[in-house]
Coordinates of C-alpha atoms in Angstrom, one line a residue:
M1 CA 52.4 -77.4 142.9
D2 CA 52.1 -81.2 144.0
P3 CA 48.4 -82.8 144.6
L4 CA 48.6 -81.6 148.4
G5 CA 48.9 -77.7 147.0
A6 CA 52.6 -77.8 148.6
P7 CA 54.7 -75.7 146.2
S8 CA 57.7 -77.6 143.9
Q9 CA 61.2 -77.6 144.9
F10 CA 61.8 -77.8 141.3
V11 CA 62.3 -75.0 138.7
D12 CA 60.5 -74.6 135.2
I13 CA 63.1 -73.7 132.7
D14 CA 61.0 -71.3 130.7
S15 CA 60.3 -69.1 133.4
L16 CA 63.9 -68.7 133.3
P17 CA 65.5 -65.6 131.2
A18 CA 67.4 -66.4 128.2
W19 CA 70.7 -65.4 127.2
N20 CA 69.0 -62.7 124.7
D21 CA 67.0 -61.0 127.9
Y22 CA 70.1 -60.2 129.9
S23 CA 70.9 -56.1 129.9
E24 CA 72.5 -54.9 126.8
A25 CA 74.1 -52.3 129.0
D26 CA 76.1 -55.3 131.1
Q27 CA 77.5 -56.8 127.8
L28 CA 80.7 -54.4 127.7
D29 CA 81.6 -54.9 131.6
S30 CA 84.2 -57.8 130.2
H31 CA 85.5 -55.1 127.7
K32 CA 86.3 -51.6 129.8
T33 CA 89.9 -51.7 128.4
Q34 CA 89.9 -49.8 125.8
V35 CA 91.7 -51.9 122.8
E36 CA 91.8 -51.1 118.8
K37 CA 88.9 -52.6 117.4
P38 CA 89.5 -55.1 114.8
Q39 CA 88.8 -54.7 111.0
L40 CA 85.2 -54.6 110.6
D41 CA 85.5 -57.2 107.7
V42 CA 86.9 -60.3 110.3
R43 CA 84.3 -62.5 112.0
S44 CA 84.2 -64.4 115.2
P45 CA 84.5 -67.9 114.6
F46 CA 81.4 -67.9 117.0
P47 CA 79.3 -65.0 115.2
Y48 CA 76.6 -62.9 117.2
R49 CA 73.1 -65.4 116.7
K50 CA 69.9 -64.6 118.1
D51 CA 68.7 -67.6 117.5
I52 CA 70.9 -70.0 119.5
N53 CA 71.6 -67.5 122.4
A54 CA 67.6 -67.8 123.0
K55 CA 68.1 -71.4 123.6
I56 CA 70.8 -70.3 126.1
I57 CA 70.1 -69.7 130.0
L58 CA 72.7 -68.8 132.5
W59 CA 71.1 -69.3 136.3
K60 CA 72.0 -69.2 139.6
G61 CA 71.1 -72.6 141.3
N62 CA 71.6 -76.4 142.0
V63 CA 71.4 -78.1 138.5
A64 CA 69.1 -80.8 140.4
L65 CA 66.4 -78.7 141.0
L66 CA 65.8 -78.4 137.3
N67 CA 62.9 -79.6 135.4
C68 CA 64.8 -81.0 132.1
T69 CA 65.4 -83.5 130.0
A70 CA 68.8 -84.0 130.9
I71 CA 71.9 -83.0 133.3
V72 CA 75.2 -82.5 132.3
N73 CA 77.6 -82.3 135.0
T74 CA 81.9 -83.2 135.1
S75 CA 82.9 -86.1 136.2
N76 CA 85.3 -88.5 136.3
E77 CA 85.7 -91.4 133.5
S78 CA 84.3 -93.6 135.9
L79 CA 81.8 -91.6 137.2
T80 CA 82.3 -92.0 140.9
D81 CA 83.7 -88.4 141.6
K82 CA 82.0 -87.6 144.4
N83 CA 81.2 -83.3 145.0
A84 CA 77.7 -81.5 146.7
V85 CA 76.7 -81.6 143.2
S86 CA 77.0 -84.8 141.9
E87 CA 75.3 -85.9 145.6
S88 CA 72.2 -83.7 145.1
I89 CA 72.4 -84.9 141.3
F90 CA 71.9 -88.8 142.4
L91 CA 69.8 -87.9 145.5
H92 CA 67.4 -86.2 143.0
A93 CA 67.5 -88.7 140.2
G94 CA 67.1 -92.4 142.2
P95 CA 69.3 -95.8 141.5
N96 CA 68.9 -95.9 137.9
L97 CA 71.1 -92.5 137.0
R98 CA 74.1 -94.4 136.0
D99 CA 72.6 -96.7 133.4
E100 CA 71.3 -93.0 131.7
L101 CA 74.2 -91.0 132.1
Q102 CA 75.6 -89.7 128.9
K103 CA 78.9 -88.0 127.6
L104 CA 78.1 -84.8 125.6
K105 CA 80.5 -84.4 122.9
G106 CA 81.8 -80.6 121.9
T107 CA 80.7 -78.0 122.9
V108 CA 77.6 -76.3 123.6
R109 CA 78.0 -73.7 121.0
R110 CA 79.1 -75.9 118.5
F111 CA 76.5 -78.5 119.2
L112 CA 73.9 -76.4 119.1
E113 CA 75.2 -74.7 115.4
I114 CA 75.0 -78.2 114.5
H115 CA 72.1 -80.0 116.1
G116 CA 70.2 -77.0 117.6
E117 CA 66.5 -77.8 116.0
T118 CA 66.8 -80.9 118.6
L119 CA 67.1 -79.1 121.4
E120 CA 64.7 -76.2 123.3
K121 CA 67.4 -75.0 125.6
V122 CA 70.4 -75.3 127.7
V123 CA 70.5 -74.1 131.0
F124 CA 74.8 -73.0 132.4
A125 CA 73.5 -73.8 136.1
V126 CA 75.8 -72.1 138.2
S127 CA 77.1 -71.3 141.8
E128 CA 77.5 -67.7 143.0
L129 CA 81.3 -67.7 143.0
E130 CA 81.3 -69.1 138.9
Q131 CA 78.4 -66.9 138.0
A132 CA 80.8 -63.8 137.4
T133 CA 82.8 -66.1 135.4
Y134 CA 80.4 -67.2 132.9
Q135 CA 79.6 -64.0 132.7
K136 CA 82.5 -63.0 131.4
L137 CA 83.3 -66.2 129.4
L138 CA 79.4 -66.6 127.8
P139 CA 80.2 -63.5 125.4
L140 CA 83.2 -64.9 123.7
Y141 CA 81.0 -68.0 122.3
F142 CA 77.6 -66.2 122.4
P143 CA 78.1 -62.7 121.8
R144 CA 74.5 -60.9 122.1
S145 CA 75.2 -58.1 119.6
L146 CA 77.6 -57.2 116.3
E147 CA 79.4 -55.2 119.1
E148 CA 79.9 -58.0 121.8
E149 CA 81.3 -59.9 118.6
C150 CA 83.9 -57.3 117.5
H151 CA 84.8 -57.1 121.3
S152 CA 84.8 -60.8 122.6
L153 CA 87.3 -61.6 119.3
P154 CA 90.4 -60.7 120.7
C155 CA 90.1 -62.0 123.8
L156 CA 89.0 -66.2 122.5
P157 CA 91.8 -68.7 122.9
A158 CA 94.1 -70.0 120.0
D159 CA 93.2 -73.4 120.1
I160 CA 88.9 -73.7 119.7
G161 CA 88.8 -77.4 118.7
N162 CA 87.3 -78.2 115.4
S163 CA 84.4 -78.1 113.5
E164 CA 82.2 -80.0 116.2
G165 CA 84.0 -78.1 119.1
E166 CA 86.1 -80.9 120.0
P167 CA 90.0 -80.5 121.3
V168 CA 92.5 -81.8 117.9
V169 CA 94.8 -83.8 119.2
P170 CA 97.4 -85.3 116.2
E171 CA 97.9 -88.2 117.0
R172 CA 94.4 -89.3 116.9
Q173 CA 93.7 -87.8 113.3
I174 CA 94.6 -90.9 111.5
R175 CA 94.2 -90.5 107.2
I176 CA 94.6 -93.7 105.1
S177 CA 94.9 -92.6 101.2
E178 CA 94.1 -95.4 98.6
K179 CA 97.2 -94.4 96.7
P180 CA 99.8 -93.0 99.5
G181 CA 102.5 -90.7 98.0
A182 CA 100.1 -90.4 95.5
P183 CA 99.0 -86.7 94.2
D184 CA 95.0 -86.2 94.2
D185 CA 93.7 -86.2 91.0
N186 CA 92.6 -82.2 90.4
S187 CA 96.0 -81.1 92.1
D188 CA 96.6 -78.2 90.1
E189 CA 100.2 -78.2 90.5
E190 CA 102.1 -80.0 87.5
G191 CA 105.7 -82.0 88.2
L192 CA 105.6 -81.7 91.5
E193 CA 107.5 -85.0 93.0
A194 CA 105.4 -86.3 95.8
D195 CA 107.1 -86.7 99.1
I196 CA 106.4 -90.3 100.2
S197 CA 109.2 -90.0 103.2
F198 CA 106.2 -89.8 105.9
I199 CA 104.6 -93.3 104.5
G200 CA 104.4 -95.4 107.9
S201 CA 105.6 -93.0 109.9
H202 CA 102.2 -92.6 111.8
A203 CA 102.1 -94.4 115.4
F204 CA 98.4 -96.1 113.3
A205 CA 100.9 -97.7 110.4
R206 CA 103.8 -98.4 112.9
M207 CA 101.5 -100.1 115.1
E208 CA 103.0 -98.9 118.0
G209 CA 100.0 -99.1 120.4
D210 CA 97.7 -96.6 122.5
V211 CA 99.1 -92.6 122.0
D212 CA 97.2 -92.2 125.5
K213 CA 99.7 -94.6 126.9
Q214 CA 102.4 -93.6 125.8
R215 CA 101.8 -89.9 127.5
R216 CA 100.8 -91.4 130.5
L217 CA 104.3 -93.3 130.5
I218 CA 106.0 -89.7 129.5
L219 CA 104.3 -88.3 132.1
Q220 CA 105.0 -90.7 134.5
G221 CA 108.9 -91.0 134.0
Q222 CA 108.9 -94.2 132.5
L223 CA 109.6 -93.8 128.7
S224 CA 113.5 -93.7 128.3
E225 CA 115.3 -90.9 126.6
A226 CA 116.0 -92.6 124.0
A227 CA 112.3 -93.4 123.8
L228 CA 111.4 -89.8 123.8
Q229 CA 113.7 -88.9 121.2
K230 CA 112.5 -91.0 119.0
Q231 CA 109.0 -90.1 119.5
H232 CA 109.3 -86.5 119.4
Q233 CA 111.3 -87.1 116.0
R234 CA 108.5 -88.9 114.3
N235 CA 106.3 -86.2 115.9
Y236 CA 108.3 -83.5 114.3
N237 CA 108.3 -85.2 110.9
R238 CA 104.5 -85.5 110.6
W239 CA 104.8 -81.7 111.0
L240 CA 107.0 -81.3 108.7
C241 CA 105.2 -83.1 105.8
Q242 CA 102.3 -81.6 106.8
A243 CA 103.9 -78.1 106.4
R244 CA 105.7 -79.0 102.6
A245 CA 101.8 -79.8 101.3
E246 CA 99.8 -77.3 103.5
D247 CA 98.9 -74.2 101.3
L248 CA 100.4 -71.2 103.2
S249 CA 100.3 -68.5 101.1
D250 CA 98.0 -66.4 103.4
V251 CA 100.4 -66.7 106.4
A252 CA 103.2 -65.6 103.8
S253 CA 102.2 -62.4 102.2
L254 CA 102.4 -61.5 106.1
K255 CA 106.1 -60.6 106.0
A256 CA 106.2 -61.8 109.9
L257 CA 109.4 -64.2 108.9
Y258 CA 112.0 -64.0 106.6
Q259 CA 115.3 -64.7 105.9
T260 CA 118.0 -61.9 105.4
G261 CA 122.0 -61.9 104.9
V262 CA 124.8 -63.3 107.6
D263 CA 125.6 -61.6 111.6
N264 CA 129.4 -60.4 112.3
C265 CA 130.0 -64.3 112.6
G266 CA 128.8 -65.6 109.4
R267 CA 125.7 -66.9 110.8
T268 CA 121.8 -66.8 109.0
V269 CA 119.9 -63.9 110.0
V270 CA 115.9 -64.7 110.4
V271 CA 114.0 -61.7 111.2
V272 CA 110.5 -61.7 112.9
V273 CA 107.9 -59.0 112.5
G274 CA 105.4 -59.0 115.5
R275 CA 103.6 -56.0 113.9
N276 CA 102.7 -58.3 111.2
I277 CA 101.6 -61.2 113.5
P278 CA 97.5 -60.7 113.9
V279 CA 97.2 -63.0 116.5
T280 CA 93.5 -63.3 116.5
L281 CA 92.8 -63.1 112.9
I282 CA 94.8 -65.8 111.6
D283 CA 95.2 -69.4 111.8
M284 CA 97.9 -70.3 114.4
E285 CA 98.3 -74.2 113.3
K286 CA 99.0 -72.3 110.0
A287 CA 101.2 -70.0 111.5
L288 CA 103.2 -72.6 113.2
L289 CA 103.4 -74.7 110.1
Y290 CA 104.6 -72.0 108.1
F291 CA 107.5 -71.5 110.9
I292 CA 108.6 -75.2 110.2
H293 CA 108.5 -74.9 106.3
V294 CA 110.8 -71.5 106.6
M295 CA 112.7 -72.7 109.4
D296 CA 113.8 -76.4 108.6
H297 CA 117.0 -76.0 106.0
I298 CA 117.9 -73.1 108.1
A299 CA 118.2 -74.7 111.6
V300 CA 121.1 -77.3 109.9
K301 CA 123.5 -74.4 110.9
E302 CA 124.2 -71.3 113.5
Y303 CA 121.7 -68.9 112.9
V304 CA 120.1 -66.1 115.1
I305 CA 116.5 -64.2 115.3
V306 CA 115.9 -61.0 115.0
Y307 CA 112.6 -59.7 116.6
F308 CA 111.2 -56.6 116.1
H309 CA 108.9 -55.8 119.1
T310 CA 108.2 -52.3 117.8
L311 CA 105.0 -50.8 117.7
T312 CA 103.6 -54.1 118.2
S313 CA 99.7 -53.7 120.1
D314 CA 97.8 -56.7 122.0
Y315 CA 96.5 -57.9 118.8
N316 CA 100.3 -58.9 117.9
H317 CA 101.3 -60.3 120.9
L318 CA 101.6 -64.3 120.6
D319 CA 100.1 -66.4 123.3
S320 CA 102.7 -68.2 125.7
D321 CA 100.9 -71.3 125.4
F322 CA 101.3 -71.0 121.5
L323 CA 105.2 -70.1 122.0
K324 CA 105.7 -73.4 124.2
K325 CA 104.0 -75.5 121.8
L326 CA 106.3 -74.4 118.7
Y327 CA 109.0 -75.1 121.4
D328 CA 108.1 -78.3 122.2
V329 CA 106.9 -79.3 118.6
V330 CA 110.6 -78.4 116.6
D331 CA 113.5 -80.4 116.1
I332 CA 116.2 -80.4 118.4
K333 CA 118.2 -78.6 116.1
Y334 CA 116.5 -75.8 116.0
K335 CA 117.0 -75.5 119.6
R336 CA 121.2 -76.6 119.1
N337 CA 122.1 -74.3 116.5
L338 CA 120.1 -71.3 117.5
K339 CA 122.9 -68.9 118.9
A340 CA 121.0 -66.0 120.1
V341 CA 117.1 -63.8 119.6
Y342 CA 118.0 -60.1 119.4
F343 CA 114.9 -58.6 121.1
V344 CA 114.7 -55.2 119.4
H345 CA 112.4 -52.3 121.0
P346 CA 111.2 -54.1 123.7
T347 CA 109.0 -52.6 126.3
F348 CA 108.6 -53.1 130.1
R349 CA 105.6 -55.2 130.0
S350 CA 107.6 -57.1 127.2
K351 CA 110.6 -57.5 129.1
V352 CA 108.5 -58.9 132.0
S353 CA 106.8 -61.4 130.2
T354 CA 110.1 -62.9 128.2
W355 CA 111.8 -63.4 131.8
F356 CA 108.4 -65.1 133.2
F357 CA 108.7 -67.5 129.6
T358 CA 111.9 -68.3 130.1
T359 CA 112.4 -68.6 133.5
F360 CA 109.7 -70.7 134.0
T361 CA 108.7 -72.5 130.6
V362 CA 111.6 -72.5 128.2
S363 CA 114.5 -71.8 130.6
G364 CA 116.8 -73.5 127.7
L365 CA 116.1 -70.3 125.8
K366 CA 116.8 -67.5 128.9
D367 CA 120.7 -67.0 128.0
K368 CA 120.0 -66.5 124.1
I369 CA 117.7 -63.0 124.6
H370 CA 119.4 -60.1 124.2
Y371 CA 117.4 -57.1 124.5
V372 CA 118.0 -54.5 122.1
E373 CA 117.1 -50.7 123.0
N374 CA 117.9 -49.1 119.5
L375 CA 119.5 -50.1 115.7
Q376 CA 122.6 -48.8 116.5
Q377 CA 123.5 -51.3 119.4
L378 CA 121.7 -53.7 117.1
F379 CA 124.4 -52.8 114.4
T380 CA 127.2 -54.2 117.0
A381 CA 126.2 -57.4 115.7
I382 CA 124.8 -57.8 112.3
P383 CA 125.7 -55.2 109.7
P384 CA 123.0 -52.9 108.6
E385 CA 123.5 -54.2 105.1
Q386 CA 122.7 -57.5 106.6
I387 CA 118.9 -56.6 107.4
D388 CA 115.8 -56.4 105.1
F389 CA 114.3 -53.6 107.8
P390 CA 110.3 -52.6 107.7
P391 CA 110.5 -49.2 107.1
F392 CA 108.1 -48.4 110.4
V393 CA 110.7 -49.9 112.1
L394 CA 113.6 -47.2 110.6
E395 CA 111.1 -44.2 111.3
Y396 CA 110.4 -45.5 114.5
D397 CA 114.1 -45.4 115.9
A398 CA 115.0 -42.3 113.7
R399 CA 112.0 -40.9 116.0
E400 CA 112.9 -42.1 119.2
N401 CA 117.0 -42.3 118.8
G402 CA 117.8 -39.8 115.9
P403 CA 119.1 -40.5 112.9
Y404 CA 122.0 -42.8 113.0
Y405 CA 122.5 -44.6 109.9
S406 CA 121.3 -44.6 106.2
Y407 CA 119.9 -47.8 106.9
P408 CA 118.8 -50.2 103.9
S409 CA 114.9 -50.7 103.8
S410 CA 112.9 -53.1 101.9
P411 CA 110.0 -50.9 100.5
D412 CA 107.6 -54.2 100.1
L413 CA 107.7 -55.1 103.6

């Protein structure tokens, strides 16, 4: 109430229900599709926290009418973006708003984890059209129970940012060592020769200017082909150095990628086992590093890939954004020397997804994809003794297509 007794148009945050207070019967609405439950011992990077959920409010209304300490609204870099929300904020805030605007760094979730004690409430003020979207997305980052956390885990994107919730841009990661190329004093590995080829390869060390400006020129088509190739090569070398230095034993233990024999043309055969890729449970950046670690010496000459799609589930399907990133990161030799991809035991859904990906995203790969319905077809290109088969692939093929050959297998796969 104002002094004259008229009801106030502003909304007191303490009168709004917290995210915890929403009916738990609504929690599983976005999880109607039945999927295989992930391992119980694997927790989401955004675990269930009742204390954090108590500070989150989802409210449908005008953000400018909230009685709060600060308002965060999206805008452009010059803060001149005009829309119905921004106009309402400026109308109610007065002429001094521009001097008080601040940028909120990181995601709300990570900010609350680190600085939660300094905040009482965070309100997501949404329109009627946005409300349904927020109701589906909030459980991913603010699960209201262990069950909801479990169901939300497969829906999280591959890139969730760093510990602060900020997006990771590799070109902006600058690390200056006291003795570049020298191993750490506490290194357990003895006799390991330091790879110092990367010294001075970073844009910062080479004094190459603003990375963001270079990206803008690329988008505007103002960089020459030679400059693009040079920049791409530097980027790949950085990934390669990191792949050589990183401990990737956890990814290697999955046995999802390995080199086997040769095909009928004498080209190296690389096997990818889709079922052994737990997409939601592994660090996808480490998976990319492991791919580079394994493939760098193989891709110097012609090779083929055998991908076993056998018995894969939603938890094994690589995101198209990840595949696009991998295709963009790898050196030109990968693309030039890849002669065929044998897609074994495809499903209709996988064929459609692959068609869209190779048609609209990486068209240069489309003519190299060969769908293989059974192992007999595969043996016309690659002798069976040249492939280390996971046992479940042999069992599935025998059950679906009948026994054909005494297949060699690797019992440890």
